[in-house]
Tab-separated table of C-alpha atoms and ligand atoms in Angstrom:
chain	number	residue	atom	x	y	z
S	1	UNK	CA	-26.218	-1.188	29.685
S	2	UNK	CA	-24.509	-4.319	28.356
S	3	UNK	CA	-21.283	-3.863	26.455
S	4	UNK	CA	-19.544	-5.742	23.673
S	5	UNK	CA	-15.770	-5.532	23.961
S	6	UNK	CA	-13.639	-4.917	20.943
S	7	UNK	CA	-9.877	-4.974	20.350
S	8	UNK	CA	-8.251	-3.242	17.397
S	9	UNK	CA	-5.010	-4.263	15.687
S	10	UNK	CA	-3.675	-1.575	13.359
S	11	UNK	CA	-4.022	2.130	14.026
S	12	UNK	CA	-3.494	3.360	10.474
S	13	UNK	CA	-5.917	5.412	8.386
S	14	UNK	CA	-8.892	3.066	8.762
S	15	UNK	CA	-8.089	2.210	12.380
S	16	UNK	CA	-8.139	5.893	13.265
S	17	UNK	CA	-11.432	6.179	11.366
S	18	UNK	CA	-12.919	3.382	13.487
S	19	UNK	CA	-11.818	5.074	16.715
S	20	UNK	CA	-13.280	8.398	15.532
S	21	UNK	CA	-16.604	6.781	14.574
S	22	UNK	CA	-16.956	5.022	17.921
S	23	UNK	CA	-16.170	8.301	19.718
S	24	UNK	CA	-18.426	10.470	17.562
S	25	UNK	CA	-21.393	8.119	17.070
S	26	UNK	CA	-21.095	5.776	20.053
S	27	UNK	CA	-24.373	6.962	21.589
S	28	UNK	CA	-26.269	6.577	18.349
S	29	UNK	CA	-24.771	3.090	17.823
S	30	UNK	CA	-25.757	2.049	21.391
S	31	UNK	CA	-29.282	3.358	20.823
S	32	UNK	CA	-29.577	1.009	17.864
S	33	UNK	CA	-27.725	-1.969	19.312
S	34	UNK	CA	-29.029	-1.857	22.867
S	35	UNK	CA	-25.469	-2.224	24.142
S	36	UNK	CA	-22.298	-0.201	24.003
S	37	UNK	CA	-19.369	-1.053	21.761
S	38	UNK	CA	-16.359	-0.680	23.999
S	39	UNK	CA	-12.895	-0.417	22.460
S	40	UNK	CA	-10.776	-1.915	25.214
S	41	UNK	CA	-7.376	-2.388	23.561
S	42	UNK	CA	-5.546	-1.034	20.535
S	43	UNK	CA	-2.335	-2.604	19.217
S	44	UNK	CA	0.059	-0.959	16.791
S	45	UNK	CA	3.828	-1.072	16.401
S	46	UNK	CA	3.837	2.730	16.584
S	47	UNK	CA	1.911	4.065	19.566
S	48	UNK	CA	3.758	7.369	19.881
S	49	UNK	CA	2.826	9.217	16.650
S	50	UNK	CA	0.048	11.770	17.119
S	51	UNK	CA	-2.930	10.477	15.065
S	52	UNK	CA	-5.069	13.558	15.636
S	53	UNK	CA	-7.441	11.741	18.011
S	54	UNK	CA	-7.747	11.497	21.774
S	55	UNK	CA	-7.014	7.976	22.969
S	56	UNK	CA	-6.651	6.825	26.557
S	57	UNK	CA	-2.995	5.754	26.565
S	58	UNK	CA	-3.826	2.796	28.816
S	59	UNK	CA	-5.618	1.203	25.824
S	60	UNK	CA	-2.495	1.263	23.661
S	61	UNK	CA	-0.016	-1.582	23.294
S	62	UNK	CA	2.668	-2.572	20.819
S	63	UNK	CA	1.951	-6.240	21.469
S	64	UNK	CA	-0.884	-7.675	19.331
S	65	UNK	CA	-1.031	-10.728	21.606
S	66	UNK	CA	-2.527	-8.534	24.314
S	67	UNK	CA	-5.557	-8.108	22.046
S	68	UNK	CA	-5.598	-11.662	20.717
S	69	UNK	CA	-5.476	-13.389	24.102
S	70	UNK	CA	-7.483	-10.962	26.246
S	71	UNK	CA	-10.363	-13.129	27.532
S	72	UNK	CA	-12.671	-10.107	27.803
S	73	UNK	CA	-12.446	-9.164	24.130
S	74	UNK	CA	-15.340	-10.508	22.011
S	75	UNK	CA	-14.416	-9.085	18.621
S	76	UNK	CA	-10.962	-8.457	17.103
S	77	UNK	CA	-10.691	-5.890	14.325
S	78	UNK	CA	-7.691	-6.522	12.049
S	79	UNK	CA	-6.662	-3.435	10.093
S	80	UNK	CA	-2.958	-3.920	9.434
S	81	UNK	CA	-3.512	-5.226	5.886
S	82	UNK	CA	-1.183	-7.488	3.867
S	83	UNK	CA	-0.684	-11.218	4.232
S	84	UNK	CA	1.500	-11.586	7.328
S	85	UNK	CA	1.280	-11.133	10.238
S	86	UNK	CA	-2.416	-10.392	9.505
S	87	UNK	CA	-3.141	-14.050	8.643
S	88	UNK	CA	-1.486	-15.344	11.810
S	89	UNK	CA	-3.271	-12.748	13.955
S	90	UNK	CA	-6.694	-13.562	12.477
S	91	UNK	CA	-6.221	-17.326	12.850
S	92	UNK	CA	-5.063	-16.840	16.426
S	93	UNK	CA	-8.063	-14.650	17.274
S	94	UNK	CA	-10.412	-17.261	15.778
S	95	UNK	CA	-8.699	-20.088	17.675
S	96	UNK	CA	-9.265	-18.068	20.852
S	97	UNK	CA	-13.000	-18.049	20.046
S	98	UNK	CA	-13.079	-14.403	19.046
S	99	UNK	CA	-15.117	-12.997	16.195
S	100	UNK	CA	-13.134	-11.101	13.591
S	101	UNK	CA	-13.725	-8.028	11.467
S	102	UNK	CA	-11.247	-7.194	8.716
S	103	UNK	CA	-10.843	-4.951	5.673
S	104	UNK	CA	-8.101	-7.157	4.257
S	105	UNK	CA	-9.067	-8.085	0.690
S	106	UNK	CA	-5.582	-9.303	-0.250
S	107	UNK	CA	-5.636	-11.804	2.615
S	108	UNK	CA	-9.185	-12.959	1.862
S	109	UNK	CA	-8.411	-13.338	-1.836
S	110	UNK	CA	-5.477	-15.641	-1.012
S	111	UNK	CA	-6.455	-17.393	2.222
S	112	UNK	CA	-10.263	-17.384	2.428
S	113	UNK	CA	-10.502	-21.208	2.507
S	114	UNK	CA	-8.203	-21.475	5.502
S	115	UNK	CA	-9.798	-18.555	7.363
S	116	UNK	CA	-13.429	-19.556	6.700
S	117	UNK	CA	-12.689	-23.168	7.691
S	118	UNK	CA	-11.266	-21.867	10.980
S	119	UNK	CA	-14.329	-19.686	11.666
S	120	UNK	CA	-16.598	-22.705	11.091
S	121	UNK	CA	-14.490	-24.939	13.313
S	122	UNK	CA	-14.497	-22.414	16.165
S	123	UNK	CA	-18.093	-21.258	15.588
S	124	UNK	CA	-17.232	-17.581	15.235
S	125	UNK	CA	-18.214	-14.932	12.704
S	126	UNK	CA	-16.053	-12.955	10.331
S	127	UNK	CA	-17.119	-9.600	8.901
S	128	UNK	CA	-15.337	-8.196	5.864
S	129	UNK	CA	-17.698	-5.607	4.397
S	130	UNK	CA	-14.865	-3.046	4.337
S	131	UNK	CA	-12.703	-5.263	2.128
S	132	UNK	CA	-14.553	-4.302	-1.081
S	133	UNK	CA	-16.019	-0.952	-2.041
S	134	UNK	CA	-15.367	0.820	1.287
S	135	UNK	CA	-18.712	2.191	2.467
S	136	UNK	CA	-20.714	0.490	-0.314
S	137	UNK	CA	-22.668	-2.369	1.319
S	138	UNK	CA	-21.864	-4.831	-1.448
S	139	UNK	CA	-20.993	-7.839	0.710
S	140	UNK	CA	-24.162	-7.420	2.768
S	141	UNK	CA	-26.122	-7.023	-0.479
S	142	UNK	CA	-24.776	-10.241	-1.989
S	143	UNK	CA	-25.025	-12.285	1.213
S	144	UNK	CA	-28.400	-10.974	2.397
S	145	UNK	CA	-30.327	-8.628	0.119
S	146	UNK	CA	-29.777	-10.802	-2.971
S	147	UNK	CA	-29.983	-14.166	-1.205
S	148	UNK	CA	-32.940	-15.204	-3.389
S	149	UNK	CA	-31.301	-14.143	-6.622
S	150	UNK	CA	-29.057	-16.075	-9.006
S	151	UNK	CA	-26.245	-13.672	-9.761
S	152	UNK	CA	-25.154	-13.724	-13.389
S	153	UNK	CA	-22.513	-11.018	-13.458
S	154	UNK	CA	-20.631	-8.473	-11.405
S	155	UNK	CA	-18.928	-5.542	-13.098
S	156	UNK	CA	-17.283	-2.924	-10.998
S	157	UNK	CA	-15.001	0.032	-10.662
S	158	UNK	CA	-13.507	-1.129	-7.380
S	159	UNK	CA	-10.276	0.833	-7.194
S	160	UNK	CA	-10.587	4.505	-6.341
S	161	UNK	CA	-6.954	5.314	-7.090
S	162	UNK	CA	-7.154	4.019	-10.666
S	163	UNK	CA	-10.516	5.701	-11.192
S	164	UNK	CA	-9.139	9.002	-9.882
S	165	UNK	CA	-6.170	8.798	-12.264
S	166	UNK	CA	-8.255	7.939	-15.342
S	167	UNK	CA	-10.877	10.588	-14.503
S	168	UNK	CA	-8.269	13.296	-13.986
S	169	UNK	CA	-6.394	12.367	-17.184
S	170	UNK	CA	-9.678	12.624	-19.041
S	171	UNK	CA	-11.036	15.804	-17.415
S	172	UNK	CA	-7.818	17.805	-17.286
S	173	UNK	CA	-5.880	16.419	-20.215
S	174	UNK	CA	-2.970	15.376	-18.018
S	175	UNK	CA	-0.551	12.503	-18.551
S	176	UNK	CA	-0.668	9.356	-16.430
S	177	UNK	CA	2.685	10.101	-14.694
S	178	UNK	CA	1.659	13.661	-13.798
S	179	UNK	CA	-1.663	12.558	-12.304
S	180	UNK	CA	-0.079	9.662	-10.416
S	181	UNK	CA	2.480	11.990	-8.788
S	182	UNK	CA	-0.249	14.423	-7.822
S	183	UNK	CA	-2.421	11.616	-6.409
S	184	UNK	CA	0.541	10.427	-4.325
S	185	UNK	CA	1.152	13.979	-3.045
S	186	UNK	CA	-2.514	14.246	-2.018
S	187	UNK	CA	-2.463	10.835	-0.328
S	188	UNK	CA	-4.918	9.265	-2.827
S	189	UNK	CA	-2.253	6.882	-4.105
S	190	UNK	CA	0.253	4.811	-2.142
S	191	UNK	CA	4.002	5.502	-2.356
S	192	UNK	CA	4.130	2.110	-4.124
S	193	UNK	CA	0.990	2.263	-6.297
S	194	UNK	CA	1.551	-1.094	-8.053
S	195	UNK	CA	-1.434	-2.943	-6.540
S	196	UNK	CA	-3.823	-0.124	-7.442
S	197	UNK	CA	-2.642	0.833	-10.929
S	198	UNK	CA	-1.743	-2.663	-12.126
S	199	UNK	CA	-5.173	-4.052	-11.245
S	200	UNK	CA	-4.040	-6.392	-8.443
S	201	UNK	CA	-6.195	-4.713	-5.779
S	202	UNK	CA	-9.203	-4.950	-8.115
S	203	UNK	CA	-8.436	-8.648	-8.708
S	204	UNK	CA	-8.433	-9.283	-4.956
S	205	UNK	CA	-11.807	-7.553	-4.668
S	206	UNK	CA	-13.474	-9.352	-7.572
S	207	UNK	CA	-12.150	-12.650	-6.147
S	208	UNK	CA	-13.877	-11.909	-2.820
S	209	UNK	CA	-17.155	-10.916	-4.510
S	210	UNK	CA	-17.185	-13.854	-6.939
S	211	UNK	CA	-16.738	-16.363	-4.122
S	212	UNK	CA	-19.805	-14.941	-2.388
S	213	UNK	CA	-21.882	-14.517	-5.529
S	214	UNK	CA	-21.307	-17.952	-7.061
S	215	UNK	CA	-20.200	-20.157	-4.144
S	216	UNK	CA	-16.836	-21.024	-5.661
S	217	UNK	CA	-13.285	-20.842	-4.394
S	218	UNK	CA	-11.254	-18.487	-6.577
S	219	UNK	CA	-7.601	-19.014	-7.388
S	220	UNK	CA	-6.203	-15.519	-7.788
S	221	UNK	CA	-3.835	-16.769	-10.522
S	222	UNK	CA	-6.876	-17.711	-12.653
S	223	UNK	CA	-7.867	-14.032	-12.916
S	224	UNK	CA	-6.595	-12.233	-16.003
S	225	UNK	CA	-5.196	-8.891	-14.798
S	226	UNK	CA	-4.111	-5.869	-16.803
S	227	UNK	CA	-3.599	-2.435	-15.254
S	228	UNK	CA	-3.861	1.128	-16.505
S	229	UNK	CA	-0.198	2.147	-16.709
S	230	UNK	CA	-0.120	1.869	-20.530
S	231	UNK	CA	-3.243	4.007	-21.035
S	232	UNK	CA	-2.232	7.242	-22.743
S	233	UNK	CA	-3.989	10.556	-23.115
S	234	UNK	CA	-4.397	9.706	-26.781
S	235	UNK	CA	-6.311	6.528	-25.925
S	236	UNK	CA	-8.591	8.578	-23.715
S	237	UNK	CA	-9.088	11.215	-26.439
S	238	UNK	CA	-9.854	8.569	-29.092
S	239	UNK	CA	-12.255	6.812	-26.736
S	240	UNK	CA	-13.947	10.146	-26.135
S	241	UNK	CA	-14.298	10.811	-29.891
S	242	UNK	CA	-15.863	7.368	-30.318
S	243	UNK	CA	-18.367	7.947	-27.474
S	244	UNK	CA	-16.627	5.957	-24.719
S	245	UNK	CA	-14.807	6.460	-21.434
S	246	UNK	CA	-11.980	4.219	-20.253
S	247	UNK	CA	-12.349	2.677	-16.798
S	248	UNK	CA	-10.415	0.005	-14.925
S	249	UNK	CA	-13.100	-2.657	-14.736
S	250	UNK	CA	-13.322	-5.811	-12.651
S	251	UNK	CA	-15.567	-8.311	-14.426
S	252	UNK	CA	-16.990	-11.624	-13.235
S	253	UNK	CA	-19.625	-13.375	-15.355
S	254	UNK	CA	-21.118	-16.814	-14.747
S	255	UNK	CA	-23.046	-18.513	-17.536
S	256	UNK	CA	-24.064	-21.455	-15.333
S	257	UNK	CA	-21.024	-23.517	-16.327
S	258	UNK	CA	-17.908	-21.392	-16.635
S	259	UNK	CA	-16.683	-18.239	-14.919
S	260	UNK	CA	-15.271	-15.349	-16.933
S	261	UNK	CA	-13.256	-13.345	-14.389
S	262	UNK	CA	-10.858	-10.557	-15.301
S	263	UNK	CA	-9.579	-7.061	-14.545
S	264	UNK	CA	-8.519	-4.676	-17.298
S	265	UNK	CA	-9.091	-1.211	-18.710
S	266	UNK	CA	-12.401	-1.190	-20.570
S	267	UNK	CA	-14.138	1.170	-22.984
S	268	UNK	CA	-17.611	1.878	-21.656
S	269	UNK	CA	-20.201	3.825	-23.672
S	270	UNK	CA	-20.623	7.312	-22.181
S	271	UNK	CA	-24.346	6.686	-21.902
S	272	UNK	CA	-23.853	3.830	-19.404
S	273	UNK	CA	-23.890	4.540	-15.652
S	274	UNK	CA	-20.461	3.003	-14.972
S	275	UNK	CA	-18.864	5.411	-17.466
S	276	UNK	CA	-20.079	8.298	-15.329
S	277	UNK	CA	-18.623	7.149	-12.021
S	278	UNK	CA	-15.637	9.433	-11.639
S	279	UNK	CA	-12.888	10.471	-9.240
S	280	UNK	CA	-12.270	8.221	-6.254
S	281	UNK	CA	-15.805	6.807	-6.338
S	282	UNK	CA	-16.413	3.079	-6.724
S	283	UNK	CA	-19.424	1.438	-8.366
S	284	UNK	CA	-20.514	-2.170	-8.609
S	285	UNK	CA	-23.184	-3.433	-10.988
S	286	UNK	CA	-24.834	-6.762	-10.249
S	287	UNK	CA	-26.986	-8.497	-12.831
S	288	UNK	CA	-29.221	-11.380	-11.793
S	289	UNK	CA	-32.228	-13.418	-12.829
S	290	UNK	CA	-34.803	-11.493	-10.770
S	291	UNK	CA	-34.087	-7.791	-10.853
S	292	UNK	CA	-31.842	-7.336	-13.889
S	293	UNK	CA	-29.199	-4.715	-13.199
S	294	UNK	CA	-28.616	-3.046	-9.860
S	295	UNK	CA	-25.830	-0.522	-9.322
S	296	UNK	CA	-24.336	0.509	-6.020
S	297	UNK	CA	-22.149	3.619	-6.049
S	298	UNK	CA	-20.187	5.203	-3.226
S	299	UNK	CA	-16.950	5.936	-1.458
S	300	UNK	CA	-14.588	3.016	-1.853
S	301	UNK	CA	-11.840	4.254	0.433
S	302	UNK	CA	-11.014	6.705	3.207
S	303	UNK	CA	-10.966	6.600	6.989
S	304	UNK	CA	-14.615	7.337	7.711
S	305	UNK	CA	-16.329	5.591	4.766
S	306	UNK	CA	-14.311	2.390	5.194
S	307	UNK	CA	-14.344	2.777	8.987
S	308	UNK	CA	-18.146	2.905	8.898
S	309	UNK	CA	-18.240	-0.468	7.115
S	310	UNK	CA	-15.924	-1.910	9.776
S	311	UNK	CA	-18.115	-0.610	12.600
S	312	UNK	CA	-21.257	-1.905	10.854
S	313	UNK	CA	-19.727	-5.400	10.850
S	314	UNK	CA	-18.875	-5.024	14.550
S	315	UNK	CA	-22.491	-4.070	15.300
S	316	UNK	CA	-23.868	-6.974	13.267
S	317	UNK	CA	-21.674	-9.454	15.128
S	318	UNK	CA	-22.553	-7.751	18.430
S	319	UNK	CA	-26.254	-8.277	17.643
S	320	UNK	CA	-25.593	-12.013	17.155
S	321	UNK	CA	-23.620	-12.182	20.397
S	322	UNK	CA	-26.394	-10.405	22.317
S	323	UNK	CA	-29.118	-12.759	21.090
S	324	UNK	CA	-26.931	-15.875	21.279
S	325	UNK	CA	-27.055	-16.559	17.529
S	326	UNK	CA	-24.246	-18.664	16.067
S	327	UNK	CA	-23.556	-19.548	12.438
S	328	UNK	CA	-26.499	-17.407	11.359
S	329	UNK	CA	-24.947	-16.913	7.964
S	330	UNK	CA	-22.118	-18.807	6.263
S	331	UNK	CA	-19.093	-16.556	5.816
S	332	UNK	CA	-18.881	-17.352	2.119
S	333	UNK	CA	-22.617	-16.916	1.601
S	334	UNK	CA	-23.153	-20.570	0.586
S	335	UNK	CA	-23.231	-23.578	2.909
S	336	UNK	CA	-19.778	-25.145	2.945
S	337	UNK	CA	-21.041	-28.400	1.391
S	338	UNK	CA	-22.402	-26.368	-1.543
S	339	UNK	CA	-19.185	-24.522	-2.336
S	340	UNK	CA	-17.851	-26.031	-5.561
S	341	UNK	CA	-15.017	-25.057	-7.850
S	342	UNK	CA	-16.337	-23.466	-11.024
S	343	UNK	CA	-13.964	-23.693	-13.993
S	344	UNK	CA	-12.581	-20.381	-15.230
S	345	UNK	CA	-12.616	-19.435	-18.911
S	346	UNK	CA	-9.190	-18.485	-20.233
S	347	UNK	CA	-9.003	-14.908	-21.523
S	348	UNK	CA	-8.196	-16.269	-25.022
S	349	UNK	CA	-11.653	-17.857	-25.118
S	350	UNK	CA	-13.679	-14.675	-24.591
S	351	UNK	CA	-15.360	-12.773	-27.398
S	352	UNK	CA	-15.941	-9.059	-27.658
S	353	UNK	CA	-15.394	-5.809	-29.480
S	354	UNK	CA	-11.922	-4.314	-29.311
S	355	UNK	CA	-10.247	-0.915	-29.495
S	356	UNK	CA	-6.782	-1.227	-31.030
S	357	UNK	CA	-4.320	1.657	-31.005
S	358	UNK	CA	-1.314	1.268	-33.274
S	359	UNK	CA	1.647	3.610	-33.452
S	360	UNK	CA	2.837	3.350	-37.044
S	361	UNK	CA	5.242	4.842	-39.539
S	362	UNK	CA	3.265	7.274	-41.722
S	363	UNK	CA	3.797	5.873	-45.229
S	364	UNK	CA	1.668	4.307	-47.971
S	365	UNK	CA	0.608	0.672	-47.526
S	366	UNK	CA	0.736	0.544	-43.718
S	367	UNK	CA	-3.024	0.470	-43.256
S	368	UNK	CA	-3.441	-2.360	-45.741
S	369	UNK	CA	-0.720	-4.440	-44.055
S	370	UNK	CA	-2.541	-4.155	-40.728
S	371	UNK	CA	-6.042	-4.712	-42.070
S	372	UNK	CA	-4.765	-7.657	-44.127
S	373	UNK	CA	-3.524	-9.435	-41.005
S	374	UNK	CA	-6.726	-8.616	-39.117
S	375	UNK	CA	-8.788	-9.970	-42.035
S	376	UNK	CA	-6.725	-13.176	-42.101
S	377	UNK	CA	-7.790	-13.687	-38.463
S	378	UNK	CA	-11.523	-13.110	-39.093
S	379	UNK	CA	-11.434	-9.704	-37.428
S	380	UNK	CA	-13.809	-7.179	-38.974
S	381	UNK	CA	-13.208	-3.440	-38.581
S	382	UNK	CA	-16.045	-1.171	-37.480
S	383	UNK	CA	-14.203	2.168	-37.684
S	384	UNK	CA	-10.738	3.622	-38.231
S	385	UNK	CA	-9.265	6.935	-37.064
S	386	UNK	CA	-5.822	8.309	-37.874
S	387	UNK	CA	-4.475	10.942	-35.473
S	388	UNK	CA	-1.249	12.842	-35.264
S	389	UNK	CA	0.405	12.497	-31.909
S	390	UNK	CA	-0.301	15.276	-29.429
S	391	UNK	CA	3.310	15.125	-28.214
S	392	UNK	CA	4.601	15.398	-31.838
S	393	UNK	CA	6.691	12.269	-31.305
S	394	UNK	CA	7.617	9.674	-33.912
S	395	UNK	CA	4.879	7.969	-35.990
S	396	UNK	CA	1.134	8.458	-36.230
S	397	UNK	CA	-1.681	6.862	-34.297
S	398	UNK	CA	-4.034	4.494	-36.005
S	399	UNK	CA	-7.090	3.574	-33.981
S	400	UNK	CA	-9.479	0.790	-34.950
S	401	UNK	CA	-12.688	-0.462	-33.408
S	402	UNK	CA	-13.375	-4.059	-34.334
S	403	UNK	CA	-16.604	-5.971	-34.732
S	404	UNK	CA	-17.163	-8.880	-32.354
S	405	UNK	CA	-14.057	-11.057	-32.450
S	406	UNK	CA	-12.392	-13.868	-30.574
S	407	UNK	CA	-9.674	-12.724	-28.173
S	408	UNK	CA	-7.475	-15.608	-29.381
S	409	UNK	CA	-7.647	-14.266	-32.946
S	410	UNK	CA	-6.989	-10.719	-31.768
S	411	UNK	CA	-3.898	-11.785	-29.801
S	412	UNK	CA	-2.528	-13.848	-32.689
S	413	UNK	CA	-3.101	-10.993	-35.127
S	414	UNK	CA	-1.451	-8.446	-32.833
S	415	UNK	CA	1.539	-10.766	-32.394
S	416	UNK	CA	2.055	-10.651	-36.176
S	417	UNK	CA	1.252	-6.948	-36.548
S	418	UNK	CA	3.650	-5.942	-33.762
S	419	UNK	CA	6.501	-7.673	-35.547
S	420	UNK	CA	6.016	-5.553	-38.705
S	421	UNK	CA	8.789	-3.001	-39.272
S	422	UNK	CA	6.179	-0.222	-39.694
S	423	UNK	CA	4.990	-0.599	-36.081
S	424	UNK	CA	6.775	1.788	-33.666
S	425	UNK	CA	5.607	0.357	-30.307
S	426	UNK	CA	3.586	-2.524	-28.882
S	427	UNK	CA	-0.060	-2.075	-29.829
S	428	UNK	CA	-2.517	-1.106	-27.107
S	429	UNK	CA	-5.671	-3.234	-26.866
S	430	UNK	CA	-8.674	-2.124	-24.847
S	431	UNK	CA	-11.728	-4.367	-24.515
S	432	UNK	CA	-15.129	-2.782	-25.084
S	433	UNK	CA	-17.792	-3.543	-22.460
S	434	UNK	CA	-21.171	-2.592	-23.840
D	1	HSE	N1	-6.397	1.316	-2.546
D	1	HSE	C1	-7.811	1.146	-2.668
D	1	HSE	C2	-8.353	2.063	-3.751
D	1	HSE	C3	-8.585	1.476	-1.426
D	1	HSE	O1	-7.622	2.896	-4.286
D	1	HSE	O2	-9.524	1.922	-4.076
D	1	HSE	C4	-8.685	0.355	-0.478
D	1	HSE	O3	-9.359	-0.730	-1.009
């Protein structure tokens, strides 16, 4: 039987998952591919720690160059994550004429132009299904299944850590800090959770998807990003009373002229499917001109789910190698000559409904001061709730749902409201996504 030779750089959680999958399902993969996928070299700085798998020690090296320059290796899998040395390793592999598979969304969000240009120059493929949504085949869907469709919007819960925290806060009435600590203890959240909870990981993922969906380069700094660290139990309880759940949402909408791309906590009606995607699950909803809405839900992280997406990319590239196909599909979904920069709408220009949570001094006249300023900015109020604080701290909570309003007006109004002496802390704003 023919074999396709693969080198792996990075033996962390996903790398171990890939090794396990090739060991466990190698026969089944060969039966489908008509060739074996042979892992011939594995590079990691630490090759002594027991990873709970059997690996022939002769395969292991601490020197990534042994993978990158081995003439027998057809496909290099990069699973070290981060910007460097991952970028250098990938570019070197490509320059050596090797195909690449990676799960590195941060790198692709920042350096896709450079990497895709290199793959075109050297006529090699790059697979990155595992970079967004773990086992959910969203990249394959956009590049292949929806190739005839004009995508109009992508809305997704693409960070399992943030979704786990929000779900647990909601289901078990626990504070953000308590849930985060528990998630870290269970290994669901990183020791430094900033990328996950502050929305940066989600921004990287929506940048990757938007590039493929609309054929535009994305500058990561053009994405408005707000995380979940200011979401309190009270926000979740108020949202619940109003018929909503709060999710960290990555949004990318294209009206044919301008792109609206952002990541922030969003209130989603409980009746909508995305509101019911809980725990570490991810979900991505695509809307287009042919099928309307399509939702893909699944495991967005973890050794075997994400590892399976990596191995699927390896098999797809192996199929191309075996039949001699080159450049079968452009990496960024569109032909290079058709990739054009689409202008991005500033967050101040969007319109929507808003949830505003004020912490105010409980005395007569406060409500009218706030509603007066909102009225001066053409912001209509749909409903108002006053709640005493669960933690019995200073002030009372005033929650308002607005009618459709301009974000610019909301921000200007909040700037004025937050400077009133009756306001105890910066007001929380959560956008409503109907
Ligand atoms: N840290 C990511 C998450 C998983 O929590 O969803 C990898 O993309």
